[in-house]
Structure formats: C-alpha cells, structure tokens
Short mmCIF file of C-alpha atoms in Angstrom, two decimals:
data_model
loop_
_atom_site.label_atom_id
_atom_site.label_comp_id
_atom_site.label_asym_id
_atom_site.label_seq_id
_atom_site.Cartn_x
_atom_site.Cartn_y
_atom_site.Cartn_z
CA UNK A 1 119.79 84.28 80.42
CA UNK A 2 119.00 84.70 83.96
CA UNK A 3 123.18 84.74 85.00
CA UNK A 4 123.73 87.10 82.15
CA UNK A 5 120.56 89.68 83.34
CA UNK A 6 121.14 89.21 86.89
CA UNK A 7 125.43 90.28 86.54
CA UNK A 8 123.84 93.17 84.39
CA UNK A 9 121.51 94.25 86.98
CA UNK A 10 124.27 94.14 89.75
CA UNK A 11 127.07 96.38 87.62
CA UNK A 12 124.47 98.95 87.54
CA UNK A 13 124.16 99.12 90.62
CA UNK A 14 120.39 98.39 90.88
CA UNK A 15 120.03 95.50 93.00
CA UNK A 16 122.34 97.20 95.33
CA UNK A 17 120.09 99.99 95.46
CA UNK A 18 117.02 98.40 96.40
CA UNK A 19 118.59 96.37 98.66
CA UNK A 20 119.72 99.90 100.50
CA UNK A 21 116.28 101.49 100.04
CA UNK A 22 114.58 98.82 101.66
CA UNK A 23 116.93 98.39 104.23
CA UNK A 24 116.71 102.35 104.73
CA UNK A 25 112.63 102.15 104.84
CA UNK A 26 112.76 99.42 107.15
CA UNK A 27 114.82 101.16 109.58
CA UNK A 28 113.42 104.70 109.54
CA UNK A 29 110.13 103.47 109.67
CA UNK A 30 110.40 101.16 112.73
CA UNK A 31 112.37 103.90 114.31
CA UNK A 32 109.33 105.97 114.17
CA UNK A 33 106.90 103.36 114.67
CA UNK A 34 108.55 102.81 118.00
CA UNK A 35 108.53 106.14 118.95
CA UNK A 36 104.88 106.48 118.50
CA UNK A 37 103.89 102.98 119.17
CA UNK A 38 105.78 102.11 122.57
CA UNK A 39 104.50 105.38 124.24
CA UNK A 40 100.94 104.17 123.50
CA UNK A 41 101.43 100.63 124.51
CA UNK A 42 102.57 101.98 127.70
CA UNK A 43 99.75 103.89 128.49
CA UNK A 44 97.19 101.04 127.25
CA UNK A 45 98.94 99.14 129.51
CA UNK A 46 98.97 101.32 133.01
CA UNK A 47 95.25 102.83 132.02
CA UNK A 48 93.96 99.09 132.19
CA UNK A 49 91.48 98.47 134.45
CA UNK A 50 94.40 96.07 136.13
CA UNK A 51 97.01 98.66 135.65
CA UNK A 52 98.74 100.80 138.17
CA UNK A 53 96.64 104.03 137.21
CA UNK A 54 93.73 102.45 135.62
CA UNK A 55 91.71 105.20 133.27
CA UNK A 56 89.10 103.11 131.53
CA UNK A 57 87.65 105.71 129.03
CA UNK A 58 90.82 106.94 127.56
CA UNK A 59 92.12 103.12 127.47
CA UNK A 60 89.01 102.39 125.43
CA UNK A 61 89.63 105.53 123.41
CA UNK A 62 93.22 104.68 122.97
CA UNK A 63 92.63 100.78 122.30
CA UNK A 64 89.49 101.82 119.55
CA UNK A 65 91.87 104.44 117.65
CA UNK A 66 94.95 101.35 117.57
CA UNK A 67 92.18 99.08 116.17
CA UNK A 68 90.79 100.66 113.95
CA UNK A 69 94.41 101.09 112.27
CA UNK A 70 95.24 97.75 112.23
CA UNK A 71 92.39 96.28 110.97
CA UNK A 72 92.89 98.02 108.16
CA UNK A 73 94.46 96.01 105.03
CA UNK A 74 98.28 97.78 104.03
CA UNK A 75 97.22 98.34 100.30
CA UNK A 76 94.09 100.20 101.45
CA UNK A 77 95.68 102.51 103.74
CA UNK A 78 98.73 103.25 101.40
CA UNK A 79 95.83 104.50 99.10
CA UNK A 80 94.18 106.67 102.01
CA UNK A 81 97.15 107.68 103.19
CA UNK A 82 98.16 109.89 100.29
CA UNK A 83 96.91 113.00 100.87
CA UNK A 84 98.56 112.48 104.08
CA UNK A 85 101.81 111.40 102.78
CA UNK A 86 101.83 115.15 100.26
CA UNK A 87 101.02 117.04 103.59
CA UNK A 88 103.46 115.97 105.43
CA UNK A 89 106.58 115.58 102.95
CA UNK A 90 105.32 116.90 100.15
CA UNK A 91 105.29 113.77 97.63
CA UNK A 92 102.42 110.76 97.00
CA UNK A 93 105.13 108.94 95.43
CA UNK A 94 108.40 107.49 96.39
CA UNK A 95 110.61 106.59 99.84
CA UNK A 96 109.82 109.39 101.73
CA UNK A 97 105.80 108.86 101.07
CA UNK A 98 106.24 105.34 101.96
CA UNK A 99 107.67 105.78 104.87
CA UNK A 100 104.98 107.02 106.58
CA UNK A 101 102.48 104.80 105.13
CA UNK A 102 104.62 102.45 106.93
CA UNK A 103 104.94 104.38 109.83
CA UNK A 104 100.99 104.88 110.40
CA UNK A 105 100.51 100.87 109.45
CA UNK A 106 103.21 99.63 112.09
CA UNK A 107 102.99 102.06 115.27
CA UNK A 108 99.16 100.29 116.42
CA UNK A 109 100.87 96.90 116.00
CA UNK A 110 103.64 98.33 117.91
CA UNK A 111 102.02 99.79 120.60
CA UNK A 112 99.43 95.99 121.08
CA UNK A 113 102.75 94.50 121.12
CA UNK A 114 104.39 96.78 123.54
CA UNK A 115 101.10 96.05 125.50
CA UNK A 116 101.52 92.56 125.62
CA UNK A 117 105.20 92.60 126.25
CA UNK A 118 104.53 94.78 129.63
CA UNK A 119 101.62 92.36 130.40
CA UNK A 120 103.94 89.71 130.78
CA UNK A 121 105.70 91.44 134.09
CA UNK A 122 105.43 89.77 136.92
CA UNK A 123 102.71 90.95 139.27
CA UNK A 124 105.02 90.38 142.28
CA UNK A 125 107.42 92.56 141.25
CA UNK A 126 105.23 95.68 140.46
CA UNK A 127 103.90 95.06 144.17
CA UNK A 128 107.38 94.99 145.56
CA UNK A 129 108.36 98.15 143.97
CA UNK A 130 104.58 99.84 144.88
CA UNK A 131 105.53 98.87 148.45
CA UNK A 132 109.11 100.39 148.64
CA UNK A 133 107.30 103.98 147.20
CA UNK A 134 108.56 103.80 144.00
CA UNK A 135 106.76 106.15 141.76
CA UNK A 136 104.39 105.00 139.19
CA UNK A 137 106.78 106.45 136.60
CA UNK A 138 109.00 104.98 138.29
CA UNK A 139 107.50 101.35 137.90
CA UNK A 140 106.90 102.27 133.97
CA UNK A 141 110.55 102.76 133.33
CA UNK A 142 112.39 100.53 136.46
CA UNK A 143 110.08 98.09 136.25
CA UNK A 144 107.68 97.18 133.33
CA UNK A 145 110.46 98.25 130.66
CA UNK A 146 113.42 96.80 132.14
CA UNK A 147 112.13 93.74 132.86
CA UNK A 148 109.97 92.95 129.67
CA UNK A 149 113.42 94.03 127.67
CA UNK A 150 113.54 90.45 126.07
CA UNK A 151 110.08 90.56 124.75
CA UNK A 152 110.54 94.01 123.65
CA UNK A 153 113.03 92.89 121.67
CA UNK A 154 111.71 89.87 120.03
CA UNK A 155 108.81 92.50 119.22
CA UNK A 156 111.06 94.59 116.97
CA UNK A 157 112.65 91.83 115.86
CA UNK A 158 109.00 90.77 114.21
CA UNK A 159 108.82 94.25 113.55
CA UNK A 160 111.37 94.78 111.60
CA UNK A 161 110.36 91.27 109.32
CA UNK A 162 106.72 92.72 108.94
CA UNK A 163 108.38 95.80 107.48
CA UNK A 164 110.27 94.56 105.31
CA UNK A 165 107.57 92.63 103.50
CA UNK A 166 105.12 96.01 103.17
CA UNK A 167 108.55 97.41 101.59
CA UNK A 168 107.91 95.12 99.07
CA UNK A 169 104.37 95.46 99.23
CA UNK A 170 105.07 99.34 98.77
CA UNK A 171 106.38 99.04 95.01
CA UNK A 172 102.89 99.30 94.10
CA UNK A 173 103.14 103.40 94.81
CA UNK A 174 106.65 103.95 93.51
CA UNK A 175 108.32 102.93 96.24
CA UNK A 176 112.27 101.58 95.52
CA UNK A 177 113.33 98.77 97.31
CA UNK A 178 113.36 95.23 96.18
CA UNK A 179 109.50 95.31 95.49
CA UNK A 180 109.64 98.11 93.06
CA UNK A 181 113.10 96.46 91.61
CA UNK A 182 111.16 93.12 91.42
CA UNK A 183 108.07 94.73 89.49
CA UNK A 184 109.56 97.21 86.98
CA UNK A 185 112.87 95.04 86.13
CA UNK A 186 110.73 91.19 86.95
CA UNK A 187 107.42 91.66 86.35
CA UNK A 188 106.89 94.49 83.77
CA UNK A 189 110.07 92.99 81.42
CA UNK A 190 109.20 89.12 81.85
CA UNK A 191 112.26 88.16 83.64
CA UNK A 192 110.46 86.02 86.66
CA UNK A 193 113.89 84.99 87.16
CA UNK A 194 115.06 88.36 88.42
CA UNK A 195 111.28 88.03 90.66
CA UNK A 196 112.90 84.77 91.82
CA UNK A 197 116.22 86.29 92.67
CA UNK A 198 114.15 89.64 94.36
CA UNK A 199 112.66 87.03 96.58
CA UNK A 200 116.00 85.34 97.43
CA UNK A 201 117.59 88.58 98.41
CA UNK A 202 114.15 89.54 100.91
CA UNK A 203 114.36 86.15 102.39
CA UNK A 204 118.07 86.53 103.41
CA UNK A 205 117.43 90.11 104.45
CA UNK A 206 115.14 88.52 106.85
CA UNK A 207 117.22 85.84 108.06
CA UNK A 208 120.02 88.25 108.96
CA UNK A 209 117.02 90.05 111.20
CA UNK A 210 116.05 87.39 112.70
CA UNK A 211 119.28 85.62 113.60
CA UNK A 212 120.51 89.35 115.25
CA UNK A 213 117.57 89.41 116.85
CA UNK A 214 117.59 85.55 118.46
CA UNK A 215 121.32 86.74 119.85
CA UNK A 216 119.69 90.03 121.34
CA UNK A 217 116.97 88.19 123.13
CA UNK A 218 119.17 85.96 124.23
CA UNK A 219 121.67 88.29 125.77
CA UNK A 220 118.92 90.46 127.71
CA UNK A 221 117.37 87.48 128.83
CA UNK A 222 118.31 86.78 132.85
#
C-alpha cells in the first residue's frame, strides 16, 4: 500500500514539489535573515560595553528588540504575523507569507549568533589592527568578519537546519513544502506511511546541509 501510494505521489509530481518549495523557503528566507540579522549582530557586538565603539543604550535597545523576537514560540508569531505577512505581499496564506514569518523568526537568532561568532575574535588581533590605525570599519570587515568566517559559517549551516524544520512547521498556514505535503496527503488521508516517508525526505535534506556545511567550515578554517 505504502510502495503503491508513495510511486503515485512521485509521478505527480508532488513530492518533488515540496521538496522544491521547502528547499526554496529555506533559502530565500535565510538569505534575508542574514541580511537583516548579521548587520545587527555586528552592531550588538561593537556597541558592547567591551566593543570597539561601545554605545550601551542602543545595545540594550537593540539586544531587548532581538529578545523579545526570539522568545517568542514559531506557531505564535506565524499567527501574529499575518497582518504583516498581507501588508507586505499581499497574501496570509501560502510561500510567499511564510517566508517572512520565517524571515522575522530567524534574523534575532541570526544576529545573537553573528554576535557570538564575532565574540570569539581574538582580542590581540583587534589591538594589533587598532594600533596600525586601521579604522573601526575597518576592524568590522578586516578583522571581526574575516576572521570569525568559520563560525559564521557553521552559524548558517544551523541556520539553514532550523529553517527547514519551521518549513515544516509552516504547513499549518498553507504553506507547501514537505510539512503541508505531509499533512494534507499523511495526516488528513490516513497514510502515516507517506508522514513516515515526509520525515525521511526532511532528515536527508538536512544531512546534505550539514555535510556541505562541515566541508565549508573546514575549508575556511586556518
């Protein structure tokens, strides 16, 4: 039964298809989350009371507004985030809503991990490029970025994983992917089997992610 629904599931084309959609979700909405998140783990970084340009009220501004968004459960803020989600592309429902649900939900962890990645330079370094002049925009880009490359990229590597299981998370709203494809041909039918083989699919997905991401980190590493 399972072979027979599974083969039947794969000539039309709709395992295929949520395999794309949540590989397209994924993507896009790290993309994005990086572009929002890494700028704001820079500057919680520098504006650190131990940072080279230390700003304590807008780090405490900064670090309350990136808490307060990750403290707050995925399910709950795909719910809050609708009205957001119709503003800004016009649809509660669907990929492009989804995507930035997932957008808002990953940039904060981004940006602490970003933190933390920069927070592992070594002091001695910063001081040596402080005392040669360099520019403290400089030091952001020469220094704390190309030297915490390798943690950086484990950190979308996790990224990336996290994502892919509130893509599956994100079939509660209409999302495709291998959620949705899991709960309306699994779930809503009674073929656990196809749940099963959803599962099996989302696991190798992440496998592939992490194993490209392991030779990465090992290839920036010095």
């Amino acid at each position: 039964m399972f072979s027979e629904m599974f083969y039947k599931l794969w000539n039309n084309g709709l395992i295929q298809l949520g395999i794309w959609e949540t590989v397209y979700m994924t993507l896009i909405s790290s993309a994005f989350a990086y572009l929002i998140g890494l700028p704001l783990g820079v500057i919680l970084n520098v504006t650190d009371k131990k940072g080279i340009a230390p700003h304590p009220k807008l780090n405490s501004v900064l670090g309350f507004v990136v808490n307060f968004f990750r403290s707050i459960p995925f399910i709950i803020l795909m719910v809050a985030m609708l009205p957001v989600a119709k503003f800004l592309v016009g649809t509660m429902i669907g990929n492009k809503a989804v995507i930035v649900m997932l957008i808002v939900a990953a940039a904060p962890y981004v940006a602490r991990m970003v933190e933390s990645s920069l927070n592992e330079v070594n002091v001695g370094v910063i001081e040596a490029a402080q005392s040669m002049g360099c520019s403290k925009l400089g030091i952001i880009f020469r220094v704390y970025i190309r030297e915490s490359i390798p943690a950086l990229s484990r950190g979308i590597t996790i990224t990336l994983i996290n994502l892919v299981g509130l893509t599956a998370m994100a079939g509660a709203v209409g999302a495709g992917g291998l959620g949705n494809f899991a709960y309306v041909q699994g779930v809503q039918r009674n073929y656990y089997d196809i749940i099963v083989a959803a599962v099996i699919v989302l696991v190798l997905i992440v496998q592939v992610i992490q194993i490209i991401g392991n030779i990465i980190a090992k290839k920036t590493e010095k």
